[in-house]
mmCIF file of C-alpha atoms and ligand atoms in Angstrom:
data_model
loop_
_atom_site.group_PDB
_atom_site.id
_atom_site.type_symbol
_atom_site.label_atom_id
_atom_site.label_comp_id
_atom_site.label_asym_id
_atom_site.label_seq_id
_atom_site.Cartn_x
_atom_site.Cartn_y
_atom_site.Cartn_z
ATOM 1 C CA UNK J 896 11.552 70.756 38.648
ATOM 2 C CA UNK J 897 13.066 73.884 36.618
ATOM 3 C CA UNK J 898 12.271 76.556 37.217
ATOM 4 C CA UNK J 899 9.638 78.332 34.906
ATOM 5 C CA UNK J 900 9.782 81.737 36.013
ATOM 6 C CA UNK J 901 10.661 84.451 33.369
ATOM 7 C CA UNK J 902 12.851 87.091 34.913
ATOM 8 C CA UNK J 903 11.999 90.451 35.315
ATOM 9 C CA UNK J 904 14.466 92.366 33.338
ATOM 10 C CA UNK J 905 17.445 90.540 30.564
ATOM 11 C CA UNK J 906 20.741 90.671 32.137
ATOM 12 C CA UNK J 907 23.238 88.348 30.494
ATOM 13 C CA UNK J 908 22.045 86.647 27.260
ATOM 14 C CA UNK J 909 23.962 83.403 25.646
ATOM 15 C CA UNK J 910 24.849 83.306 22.173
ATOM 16 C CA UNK J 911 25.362 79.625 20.045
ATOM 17 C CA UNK J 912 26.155 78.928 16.605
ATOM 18 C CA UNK J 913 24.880 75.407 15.982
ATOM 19 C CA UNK J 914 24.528 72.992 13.037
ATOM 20 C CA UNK J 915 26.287 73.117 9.863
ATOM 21 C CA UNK J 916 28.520 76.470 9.757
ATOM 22 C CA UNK J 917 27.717 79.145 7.038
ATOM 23 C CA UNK J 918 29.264 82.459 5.755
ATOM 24 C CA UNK J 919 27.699 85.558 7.886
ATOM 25 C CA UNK J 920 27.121 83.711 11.163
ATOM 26 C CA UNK J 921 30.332 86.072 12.113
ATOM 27 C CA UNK J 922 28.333 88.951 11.335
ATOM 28 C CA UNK J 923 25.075 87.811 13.073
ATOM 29 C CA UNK J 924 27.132 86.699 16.480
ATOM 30 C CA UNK J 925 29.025 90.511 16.154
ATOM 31 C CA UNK J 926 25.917 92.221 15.929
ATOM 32 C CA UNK J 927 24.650 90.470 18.789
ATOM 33 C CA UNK J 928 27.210 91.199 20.936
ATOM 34 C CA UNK J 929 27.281 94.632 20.151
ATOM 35 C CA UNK J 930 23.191 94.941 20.699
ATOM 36 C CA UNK J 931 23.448 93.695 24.126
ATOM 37 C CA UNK J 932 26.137 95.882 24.614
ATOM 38 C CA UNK J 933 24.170 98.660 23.877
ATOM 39 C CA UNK J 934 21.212 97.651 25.914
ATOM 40 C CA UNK J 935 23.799 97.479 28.993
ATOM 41 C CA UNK J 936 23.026 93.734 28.617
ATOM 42 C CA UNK J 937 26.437 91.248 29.085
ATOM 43 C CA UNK J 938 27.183 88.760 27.057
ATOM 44 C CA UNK J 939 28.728 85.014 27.248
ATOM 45 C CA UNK J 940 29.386 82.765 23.851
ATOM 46 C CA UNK J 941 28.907 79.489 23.774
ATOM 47 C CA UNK J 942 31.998 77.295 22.070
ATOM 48 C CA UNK J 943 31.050 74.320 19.315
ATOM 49 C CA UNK J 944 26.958 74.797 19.411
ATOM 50 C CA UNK J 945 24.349 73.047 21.961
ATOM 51 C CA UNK J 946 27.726 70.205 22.443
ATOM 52 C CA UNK J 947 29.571 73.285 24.399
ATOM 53 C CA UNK J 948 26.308 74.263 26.265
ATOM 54 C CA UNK J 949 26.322 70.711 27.813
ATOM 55 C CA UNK J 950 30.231 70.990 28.322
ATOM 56 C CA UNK J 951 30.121 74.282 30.346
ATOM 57 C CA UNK J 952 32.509 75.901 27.659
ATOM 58 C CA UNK J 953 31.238 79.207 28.093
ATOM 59 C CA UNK J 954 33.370 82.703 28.067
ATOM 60 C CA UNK J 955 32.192 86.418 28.510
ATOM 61 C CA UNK J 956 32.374 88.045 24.656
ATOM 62 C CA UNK J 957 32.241 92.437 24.794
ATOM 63 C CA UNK J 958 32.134 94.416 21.861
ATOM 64 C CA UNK J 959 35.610 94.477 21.453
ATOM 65 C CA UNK J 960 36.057 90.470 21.599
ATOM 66 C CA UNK J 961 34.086 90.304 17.911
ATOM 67 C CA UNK J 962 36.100 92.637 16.578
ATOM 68 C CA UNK J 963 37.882 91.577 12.871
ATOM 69 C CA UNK J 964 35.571 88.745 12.616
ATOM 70 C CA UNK J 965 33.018 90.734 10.308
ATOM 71 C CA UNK J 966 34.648 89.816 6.913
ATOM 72 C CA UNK J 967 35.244 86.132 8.131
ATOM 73 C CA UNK J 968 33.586 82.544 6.754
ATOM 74 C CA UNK J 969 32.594 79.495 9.011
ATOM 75 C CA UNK J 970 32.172 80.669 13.021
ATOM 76 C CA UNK J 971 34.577 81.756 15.315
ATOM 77 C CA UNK J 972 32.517 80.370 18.250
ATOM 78 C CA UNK J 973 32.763 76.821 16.672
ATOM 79 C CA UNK J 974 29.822 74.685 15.749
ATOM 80 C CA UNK J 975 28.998 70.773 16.903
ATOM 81 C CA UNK J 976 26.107 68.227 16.064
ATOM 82 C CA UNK J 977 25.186 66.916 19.510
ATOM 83 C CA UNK J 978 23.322 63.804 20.161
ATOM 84 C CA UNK J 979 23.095 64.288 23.726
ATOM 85 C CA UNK J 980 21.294 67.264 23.264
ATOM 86 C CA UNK J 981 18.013 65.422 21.913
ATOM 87 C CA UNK J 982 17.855 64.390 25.319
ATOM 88 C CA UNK J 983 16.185 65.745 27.976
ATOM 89 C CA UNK J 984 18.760 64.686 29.998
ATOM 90 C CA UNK J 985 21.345 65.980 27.820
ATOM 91 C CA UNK J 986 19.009 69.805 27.904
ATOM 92 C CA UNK J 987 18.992 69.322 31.792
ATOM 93 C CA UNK J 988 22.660 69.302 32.005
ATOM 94 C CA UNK J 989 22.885 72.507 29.035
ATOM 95 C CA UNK J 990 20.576 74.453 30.821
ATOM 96 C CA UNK J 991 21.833 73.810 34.925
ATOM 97 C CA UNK J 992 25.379 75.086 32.918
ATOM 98 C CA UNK J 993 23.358 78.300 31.963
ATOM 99 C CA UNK J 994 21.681 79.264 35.245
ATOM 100 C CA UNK J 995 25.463 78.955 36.702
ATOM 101 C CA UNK J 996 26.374 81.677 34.417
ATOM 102 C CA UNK J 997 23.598 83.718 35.466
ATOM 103 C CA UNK J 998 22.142 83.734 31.840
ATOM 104 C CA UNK J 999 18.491 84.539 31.206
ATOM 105 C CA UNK J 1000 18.305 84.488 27.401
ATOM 106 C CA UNK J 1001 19.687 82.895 24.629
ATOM 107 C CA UNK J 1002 20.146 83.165 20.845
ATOM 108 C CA UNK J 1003 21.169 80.584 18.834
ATOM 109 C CA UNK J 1004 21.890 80.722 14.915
ATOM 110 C CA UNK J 1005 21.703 77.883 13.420
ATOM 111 C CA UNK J 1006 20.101 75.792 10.951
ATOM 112 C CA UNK J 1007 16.303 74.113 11.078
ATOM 113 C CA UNK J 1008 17.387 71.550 13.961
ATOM 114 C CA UNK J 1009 19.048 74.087 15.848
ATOM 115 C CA UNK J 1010 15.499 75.941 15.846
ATOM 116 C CA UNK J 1011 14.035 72.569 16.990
ATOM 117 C CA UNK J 1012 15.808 72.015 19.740
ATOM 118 C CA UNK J 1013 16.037 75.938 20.779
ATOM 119 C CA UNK J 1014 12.071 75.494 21.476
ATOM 120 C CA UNK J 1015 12.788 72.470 23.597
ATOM 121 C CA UNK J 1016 15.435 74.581 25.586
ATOM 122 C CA UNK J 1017 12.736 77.574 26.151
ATOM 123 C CA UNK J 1018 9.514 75.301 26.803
ATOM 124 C CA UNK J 1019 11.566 72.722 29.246
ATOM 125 C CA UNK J 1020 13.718 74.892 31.143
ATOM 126 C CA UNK J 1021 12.329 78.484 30.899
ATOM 127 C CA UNK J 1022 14.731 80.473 29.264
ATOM 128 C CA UNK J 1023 13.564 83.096 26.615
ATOM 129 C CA UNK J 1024 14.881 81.841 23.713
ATOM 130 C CA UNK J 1025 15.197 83.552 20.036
ATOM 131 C CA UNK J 1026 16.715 82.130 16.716
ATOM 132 C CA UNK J 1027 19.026 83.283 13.649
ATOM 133 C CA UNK J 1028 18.470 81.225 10.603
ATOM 134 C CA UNK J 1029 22.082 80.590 9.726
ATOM 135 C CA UNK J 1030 22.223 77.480 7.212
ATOM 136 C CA UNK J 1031 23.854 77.520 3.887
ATOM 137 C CA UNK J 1032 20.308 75.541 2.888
ATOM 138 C CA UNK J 1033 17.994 78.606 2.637
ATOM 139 C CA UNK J 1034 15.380 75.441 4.293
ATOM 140 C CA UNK J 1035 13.496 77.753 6.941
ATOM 141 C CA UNK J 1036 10.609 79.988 6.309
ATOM 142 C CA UNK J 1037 10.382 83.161 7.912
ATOM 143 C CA UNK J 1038 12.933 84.403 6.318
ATOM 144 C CA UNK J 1039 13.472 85.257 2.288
ATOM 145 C CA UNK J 1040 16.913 84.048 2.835
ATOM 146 C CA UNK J 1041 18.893 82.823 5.208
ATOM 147 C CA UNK J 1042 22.601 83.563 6.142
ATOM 148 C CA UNK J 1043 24.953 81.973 3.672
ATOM 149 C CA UNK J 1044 22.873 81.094 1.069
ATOM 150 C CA UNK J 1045 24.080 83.664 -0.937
ATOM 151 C CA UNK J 1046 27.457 83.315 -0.098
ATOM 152 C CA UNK J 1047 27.178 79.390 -0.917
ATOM 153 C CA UNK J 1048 25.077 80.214 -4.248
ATOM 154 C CA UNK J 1049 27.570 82.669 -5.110
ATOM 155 C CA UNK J 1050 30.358 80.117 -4.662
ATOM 156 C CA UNK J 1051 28.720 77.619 -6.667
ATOM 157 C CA UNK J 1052 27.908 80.231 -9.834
ATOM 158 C CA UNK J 1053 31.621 80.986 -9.963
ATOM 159 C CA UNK J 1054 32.262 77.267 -10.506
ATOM 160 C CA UNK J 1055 29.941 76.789 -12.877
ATOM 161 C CA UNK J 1056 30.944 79.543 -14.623
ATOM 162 C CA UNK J 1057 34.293 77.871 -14.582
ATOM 163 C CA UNK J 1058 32.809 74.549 -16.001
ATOM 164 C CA UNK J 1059 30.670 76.394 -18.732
ATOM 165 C CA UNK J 1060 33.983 77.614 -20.624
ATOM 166 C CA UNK J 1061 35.469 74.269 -20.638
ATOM 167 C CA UNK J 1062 32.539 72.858 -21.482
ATOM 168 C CA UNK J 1063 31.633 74.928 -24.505
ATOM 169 C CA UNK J 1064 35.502 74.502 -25.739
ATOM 170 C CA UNK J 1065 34.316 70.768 -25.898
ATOM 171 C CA UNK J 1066 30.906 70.517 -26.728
ATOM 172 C CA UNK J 1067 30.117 68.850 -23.101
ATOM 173 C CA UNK J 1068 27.529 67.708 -21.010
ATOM 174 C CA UNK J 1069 28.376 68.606 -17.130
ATOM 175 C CA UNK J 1070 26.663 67.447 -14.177
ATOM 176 C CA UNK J 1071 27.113 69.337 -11.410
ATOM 177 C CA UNK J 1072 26.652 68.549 -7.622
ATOM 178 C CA UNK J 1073 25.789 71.244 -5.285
ATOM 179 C CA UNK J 1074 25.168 70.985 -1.686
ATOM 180 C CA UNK J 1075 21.361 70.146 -0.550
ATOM 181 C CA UNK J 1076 20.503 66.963 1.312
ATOM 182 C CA UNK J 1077 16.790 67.725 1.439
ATOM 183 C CA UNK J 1078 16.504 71.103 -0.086
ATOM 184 C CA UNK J 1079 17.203 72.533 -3.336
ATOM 185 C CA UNK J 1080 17.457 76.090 -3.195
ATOM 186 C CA UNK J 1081 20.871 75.864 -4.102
ATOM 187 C CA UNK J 1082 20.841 74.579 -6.976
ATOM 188 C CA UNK J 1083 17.798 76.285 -8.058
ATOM 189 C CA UNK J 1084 19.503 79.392 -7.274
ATOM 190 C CA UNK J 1085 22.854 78.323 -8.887
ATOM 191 C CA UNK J 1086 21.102 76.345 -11.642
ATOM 192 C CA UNK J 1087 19.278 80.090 -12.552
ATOM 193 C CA UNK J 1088 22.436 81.824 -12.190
ATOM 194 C CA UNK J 1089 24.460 80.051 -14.150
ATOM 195 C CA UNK J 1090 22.073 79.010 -17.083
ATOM 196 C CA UNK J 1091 21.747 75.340 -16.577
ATOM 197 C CA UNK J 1092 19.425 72.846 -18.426
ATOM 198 C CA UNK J 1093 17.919 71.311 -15.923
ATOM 199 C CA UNK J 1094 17.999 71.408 -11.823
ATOM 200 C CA UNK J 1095 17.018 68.131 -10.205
ATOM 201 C CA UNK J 1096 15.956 68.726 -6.528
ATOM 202 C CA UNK J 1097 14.187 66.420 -4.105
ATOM 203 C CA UNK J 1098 11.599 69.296 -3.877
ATOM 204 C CA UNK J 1099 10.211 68.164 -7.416
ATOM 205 C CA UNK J 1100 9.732 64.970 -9.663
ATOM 206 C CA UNK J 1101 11.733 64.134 -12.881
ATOM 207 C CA UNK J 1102 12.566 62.006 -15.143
ATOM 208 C CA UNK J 1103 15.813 60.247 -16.701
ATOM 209 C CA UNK J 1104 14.117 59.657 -20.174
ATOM 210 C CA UNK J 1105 12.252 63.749 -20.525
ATOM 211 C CA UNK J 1106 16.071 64.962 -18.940
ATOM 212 C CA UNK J 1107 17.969 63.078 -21.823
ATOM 213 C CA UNK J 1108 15.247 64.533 -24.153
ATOM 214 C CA UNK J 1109 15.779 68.009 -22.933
ATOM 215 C CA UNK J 1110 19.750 67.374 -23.222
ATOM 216 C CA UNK J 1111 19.367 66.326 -26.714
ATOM 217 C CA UNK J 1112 16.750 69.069 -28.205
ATOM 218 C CA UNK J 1113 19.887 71.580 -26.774
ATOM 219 C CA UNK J 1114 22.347 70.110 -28.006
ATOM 220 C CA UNK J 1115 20.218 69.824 -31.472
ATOM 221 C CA UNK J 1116 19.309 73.476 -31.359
ATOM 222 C CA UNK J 1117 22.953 74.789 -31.381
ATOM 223 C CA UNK J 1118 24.387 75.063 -27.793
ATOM 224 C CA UNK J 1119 27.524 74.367 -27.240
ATOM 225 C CA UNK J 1120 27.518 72.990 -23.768
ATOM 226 C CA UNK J 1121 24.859 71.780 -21.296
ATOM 227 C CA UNK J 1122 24.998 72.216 -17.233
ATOM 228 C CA UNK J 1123 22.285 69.924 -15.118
ATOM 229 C CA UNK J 1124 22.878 70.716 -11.299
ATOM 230 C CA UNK J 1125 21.740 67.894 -9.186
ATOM 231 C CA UNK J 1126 21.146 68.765 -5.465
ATOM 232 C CA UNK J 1127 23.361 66.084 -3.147
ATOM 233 C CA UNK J 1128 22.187 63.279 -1.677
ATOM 234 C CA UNK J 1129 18.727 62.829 -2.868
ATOM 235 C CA UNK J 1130 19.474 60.446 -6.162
ATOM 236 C CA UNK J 1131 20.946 56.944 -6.432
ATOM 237 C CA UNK J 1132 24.662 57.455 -6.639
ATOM 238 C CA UNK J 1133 24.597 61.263 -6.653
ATOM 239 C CA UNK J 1134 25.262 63.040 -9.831
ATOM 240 C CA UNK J 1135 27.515 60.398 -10.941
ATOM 241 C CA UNK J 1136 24.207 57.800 -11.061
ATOM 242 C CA UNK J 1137 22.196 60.075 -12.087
ATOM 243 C CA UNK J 1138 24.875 61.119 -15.139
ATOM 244 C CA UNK J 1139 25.300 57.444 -16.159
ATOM 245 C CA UNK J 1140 21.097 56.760 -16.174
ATOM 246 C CA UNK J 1141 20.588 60.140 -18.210
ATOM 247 C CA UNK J 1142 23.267 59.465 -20.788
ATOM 248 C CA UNK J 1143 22.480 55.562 -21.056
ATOM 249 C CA UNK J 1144 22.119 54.629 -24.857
ATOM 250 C CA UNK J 1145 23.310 58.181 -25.949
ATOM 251 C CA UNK J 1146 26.888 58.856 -27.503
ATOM 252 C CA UNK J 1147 26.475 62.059 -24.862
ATOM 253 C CA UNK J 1148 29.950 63.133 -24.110
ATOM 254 C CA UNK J 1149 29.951 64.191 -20.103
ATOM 255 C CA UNK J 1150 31.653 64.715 -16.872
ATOM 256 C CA UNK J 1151 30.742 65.030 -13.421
ATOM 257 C CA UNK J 1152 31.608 67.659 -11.064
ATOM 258 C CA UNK J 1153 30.886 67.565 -7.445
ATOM 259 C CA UNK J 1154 31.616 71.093 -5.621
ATOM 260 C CA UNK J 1155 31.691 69.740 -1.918
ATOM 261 C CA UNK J 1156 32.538 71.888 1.138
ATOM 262 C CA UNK J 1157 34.124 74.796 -0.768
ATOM 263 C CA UNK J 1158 30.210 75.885 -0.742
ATOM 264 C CA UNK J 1159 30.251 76.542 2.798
ATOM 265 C CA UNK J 1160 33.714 78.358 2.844
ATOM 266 C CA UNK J 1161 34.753 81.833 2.365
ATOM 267 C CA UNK J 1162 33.600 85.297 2.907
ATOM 268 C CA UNK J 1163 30.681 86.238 3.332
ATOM 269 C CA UNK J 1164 29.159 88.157 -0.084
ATOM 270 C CA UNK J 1165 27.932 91.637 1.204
ATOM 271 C CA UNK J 1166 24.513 90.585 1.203
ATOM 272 C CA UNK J 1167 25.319 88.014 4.028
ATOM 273 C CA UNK J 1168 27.378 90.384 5.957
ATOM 274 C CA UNK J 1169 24.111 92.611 6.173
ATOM 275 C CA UNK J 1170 21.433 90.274 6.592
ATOM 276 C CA UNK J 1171 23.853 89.075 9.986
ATOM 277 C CA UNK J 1172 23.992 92.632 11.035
ATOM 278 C CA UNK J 1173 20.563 92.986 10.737
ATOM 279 C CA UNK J 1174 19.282 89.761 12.057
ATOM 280 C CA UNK J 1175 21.554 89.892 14.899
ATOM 281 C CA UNK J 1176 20.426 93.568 16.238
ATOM 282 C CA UNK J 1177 16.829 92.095 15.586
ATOM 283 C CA UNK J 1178 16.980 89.109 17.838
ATOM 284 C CA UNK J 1179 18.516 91.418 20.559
ATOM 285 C CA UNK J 1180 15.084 93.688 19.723
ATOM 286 C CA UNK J 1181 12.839 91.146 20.254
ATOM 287 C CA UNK J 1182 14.397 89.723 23.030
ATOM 288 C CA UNK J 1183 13.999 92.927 24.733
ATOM 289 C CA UNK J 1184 10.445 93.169 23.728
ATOM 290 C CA UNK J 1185 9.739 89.952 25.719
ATOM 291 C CA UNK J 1186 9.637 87.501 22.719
ATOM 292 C CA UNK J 1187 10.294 84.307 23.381
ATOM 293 C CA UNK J 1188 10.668 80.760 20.809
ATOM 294 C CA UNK J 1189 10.621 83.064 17.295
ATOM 295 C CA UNK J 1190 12.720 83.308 14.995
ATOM 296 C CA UNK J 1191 14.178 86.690 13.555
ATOM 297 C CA UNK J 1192 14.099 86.996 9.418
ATOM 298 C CA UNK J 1193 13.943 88.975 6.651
ATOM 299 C CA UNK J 1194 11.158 88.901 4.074
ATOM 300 C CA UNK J 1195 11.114 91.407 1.122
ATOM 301 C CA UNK J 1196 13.439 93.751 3.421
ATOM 302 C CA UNK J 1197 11.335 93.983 6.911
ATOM 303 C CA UNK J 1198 12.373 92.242 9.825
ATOM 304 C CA UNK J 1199 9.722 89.867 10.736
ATOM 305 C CA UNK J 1200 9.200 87.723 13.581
ATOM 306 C CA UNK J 1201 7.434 83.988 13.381
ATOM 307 C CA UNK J 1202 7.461 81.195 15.662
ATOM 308 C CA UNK J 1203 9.676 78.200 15.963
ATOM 309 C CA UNK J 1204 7.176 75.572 14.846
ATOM 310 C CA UNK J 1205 6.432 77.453 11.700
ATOM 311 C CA UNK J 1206 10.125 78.053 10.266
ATOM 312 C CA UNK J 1207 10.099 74.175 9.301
ATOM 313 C CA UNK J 1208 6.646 73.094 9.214
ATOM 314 C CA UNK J 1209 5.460 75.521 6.789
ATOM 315 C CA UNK J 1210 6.964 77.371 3.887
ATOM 316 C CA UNK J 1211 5.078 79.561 1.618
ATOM 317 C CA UNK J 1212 8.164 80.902 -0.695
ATOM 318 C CA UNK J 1213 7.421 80.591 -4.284
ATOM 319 C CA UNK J 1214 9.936 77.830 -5.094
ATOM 320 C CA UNK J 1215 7.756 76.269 -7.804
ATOM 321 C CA UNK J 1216 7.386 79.432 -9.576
ATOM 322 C CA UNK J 1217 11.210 79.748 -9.729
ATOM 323 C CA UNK J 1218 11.759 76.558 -11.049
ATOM 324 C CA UNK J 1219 8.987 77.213 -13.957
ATOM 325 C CA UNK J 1220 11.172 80.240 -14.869
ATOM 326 C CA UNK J 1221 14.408 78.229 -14.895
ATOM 327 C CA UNK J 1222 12.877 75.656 -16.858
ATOM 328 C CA UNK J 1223 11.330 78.200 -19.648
ATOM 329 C CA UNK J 1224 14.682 80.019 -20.278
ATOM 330 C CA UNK J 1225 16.228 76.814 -20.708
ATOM 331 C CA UNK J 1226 16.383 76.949 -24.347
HETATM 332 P P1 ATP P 2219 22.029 72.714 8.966
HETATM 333 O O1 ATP P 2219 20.780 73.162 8.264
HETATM 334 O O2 ATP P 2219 23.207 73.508 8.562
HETATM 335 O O3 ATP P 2219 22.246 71.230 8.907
HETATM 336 P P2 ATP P 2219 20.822 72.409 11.548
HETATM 337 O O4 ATP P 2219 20.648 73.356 12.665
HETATM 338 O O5 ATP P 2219 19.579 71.921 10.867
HETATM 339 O O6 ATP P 2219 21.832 73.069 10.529
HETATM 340 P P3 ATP P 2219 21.177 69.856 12.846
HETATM 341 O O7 ATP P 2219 22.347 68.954 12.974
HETATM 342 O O8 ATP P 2219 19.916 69.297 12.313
HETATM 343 O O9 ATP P 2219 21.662 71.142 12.011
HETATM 344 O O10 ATP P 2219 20.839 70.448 14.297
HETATM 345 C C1 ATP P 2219 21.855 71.035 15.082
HETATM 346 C C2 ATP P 2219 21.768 70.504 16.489
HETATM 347 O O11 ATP P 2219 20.498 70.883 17.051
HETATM 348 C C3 ATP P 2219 21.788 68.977 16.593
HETATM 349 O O12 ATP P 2219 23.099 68.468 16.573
HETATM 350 C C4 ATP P 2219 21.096 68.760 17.915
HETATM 351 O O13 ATP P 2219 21.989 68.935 18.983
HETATM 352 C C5 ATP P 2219 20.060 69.876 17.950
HETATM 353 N N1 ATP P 2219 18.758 69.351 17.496
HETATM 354 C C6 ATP P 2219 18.358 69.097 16.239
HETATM 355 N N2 ATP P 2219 17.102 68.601 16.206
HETATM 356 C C7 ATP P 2219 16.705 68.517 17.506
HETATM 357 C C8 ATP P 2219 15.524 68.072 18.136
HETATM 358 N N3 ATP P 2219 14.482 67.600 17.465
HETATM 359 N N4 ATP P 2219 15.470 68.138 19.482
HETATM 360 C C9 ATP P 2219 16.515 68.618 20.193
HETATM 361 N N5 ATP P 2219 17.662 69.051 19.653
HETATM 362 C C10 ATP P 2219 17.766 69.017 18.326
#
């Protein structure tokens, strides 16, 4: 049987980026590095996610080790989706790895799964556990945003911005793709940004016939070019179905653009750079308050604190309201 009991005082904490990389993770894992160094805590990173934890790839990181990664996109520790993992078996292995290396704590930055299965690593094998939300997908509450959204939105709004000018030149209809398997604050986000007709997200219903209607009346009323961002993955043939079913029986002259992975590159946008320094000294914080299975966020500038279950069972951020205002200045 593990065991259960908490130690007395933090020592060495572990530090994971999991899931799907996005811009600021850098930032977060820096700032957590330098935390614990300034609670006289050591450190040790984990290579490639909760896949390196099983592997035993782990290496001491000091404050000077996470120097000149600030500025940087993706993870330097690496990322992995690991099946084993979901295992208890696969956890047994991760965590008998972690007790070797003396550590006592562990924060992992990740995305929605990564807080899943951080739970399952604190409740099974007893170590005090605290999460990051690091996901391009902005799809865990407790958190306004979370890191790399805005660096991903950003990305996205320069492309668009891109596709509007040729567009207008040729009186176009563009479908856009942005990333967003099963969440579509992306394009909501971009689709505000960058003055779109229409964002079609799994979080909402729609239509192909009041879409083509809405396409039309702008077209009618004078504009020049119309942009409908479709979030990936959640429509019959991604944009490029959904482009053919909206423009079926119309002379509607369109193209399809489908942005792809250059949403998760690059640097991060000052905003993600900060909310990783921030987030990073506060899961070192709470950590050293005794927390255990929250995650660290940010909601209208404090750092808050909620627990695992509730970053993806619940999610009381006013995405509705958003996509009401998109819709009205779409005109
Ligand atoms: P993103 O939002 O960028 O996709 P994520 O953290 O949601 O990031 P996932 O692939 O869902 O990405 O999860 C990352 C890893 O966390 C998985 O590869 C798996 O090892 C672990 N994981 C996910 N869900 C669970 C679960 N229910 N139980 C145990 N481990 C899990």
């Amino acid at each position: 049987m593990p065991d259960l009991k908490r130690p007395a005082a933090l020592n060495r904490l572990a530090v994971l980026t999991s899931g799907g990389d996005s811009p600021g993770m850098n930032a977060a894992l820096r700032a957590v590095v330098r935390a614990a160094d300034a609670a006289q805590m050591s450190c040790v990173g984990i290579a490639d996610g909760y896949k390196g934890m099983i592997d035993g790839r782990l290496k001491p990181l000091d404050a000077r080790d996470v120097s000149g990664i600030l500025q940087l996109g993706g993870t330097v520790l690496g990322t992995a989706r690991s099946t084993r993992f979901r295992t208890p078996e696969g956890r047994e292995i991760a965590a008998k790895n972690l007790r070797n290396a003396g550590v006592d704590a562990v924060v992992v930055i990740g995305g929605d799964g990564s807080m899943q299965g951080a739970k399952l690593l604190s409740e099974e094998h007893g170590f005090a556990v605290v999460g990051i939300p690091g996901t391009i997908d902005n799809d865990l509450s407790g958190t306004d945003f979370t890191l790399g959204f805005d660096t991903a939105v950003n990305t996205a709004v320069d492309a668009m911005d891109k596709i509007r000018d040729t567009a207008a030149s040729h009186n176009r209809l563009f479908f856009i793709e942005v990333m967003g398997r099963h969440a579509g604050w992306i394009a909501l986000y971009s689709g505000l940004a960058g003055g779109a007709t229409a964002v079609l997200v799994p979080e909402s219903s729609w239509e192909e016939d009041s879409i083509r209607a809405k396409v039309l009346e702008s077209f009618a009323l004078g504009k020049r070019f119309c942009i409908v961002v479709v979030a990936e993955g959640g429509e019959e043939g991604g944009a490029f179905g959904v482009a053919r079913r909206v423009t079926h029986e119309t002379d509607l002259d369109y193209r399809v653009s489908t942005l792809g992975h250059m949403q998760r590159g690059g640097a991060p946008t000052m905003r993600d750079r900060v909310l990783g320094a921030r987030l990073g000294d506060a899961a070192v914080a709470a950590l050293l308050d005794g927390e255990d299975q929250i995650m660290v966020g940010e909601r209208r500038l404090e750092i808050v604190r909620t627990p695992f279950e509730e970053t993806w069972t619940t999610d009381d951020r006013d995405f509705a309201g958003l996509l009401g205002l998109m819709d009205r200045l779409a005109r």
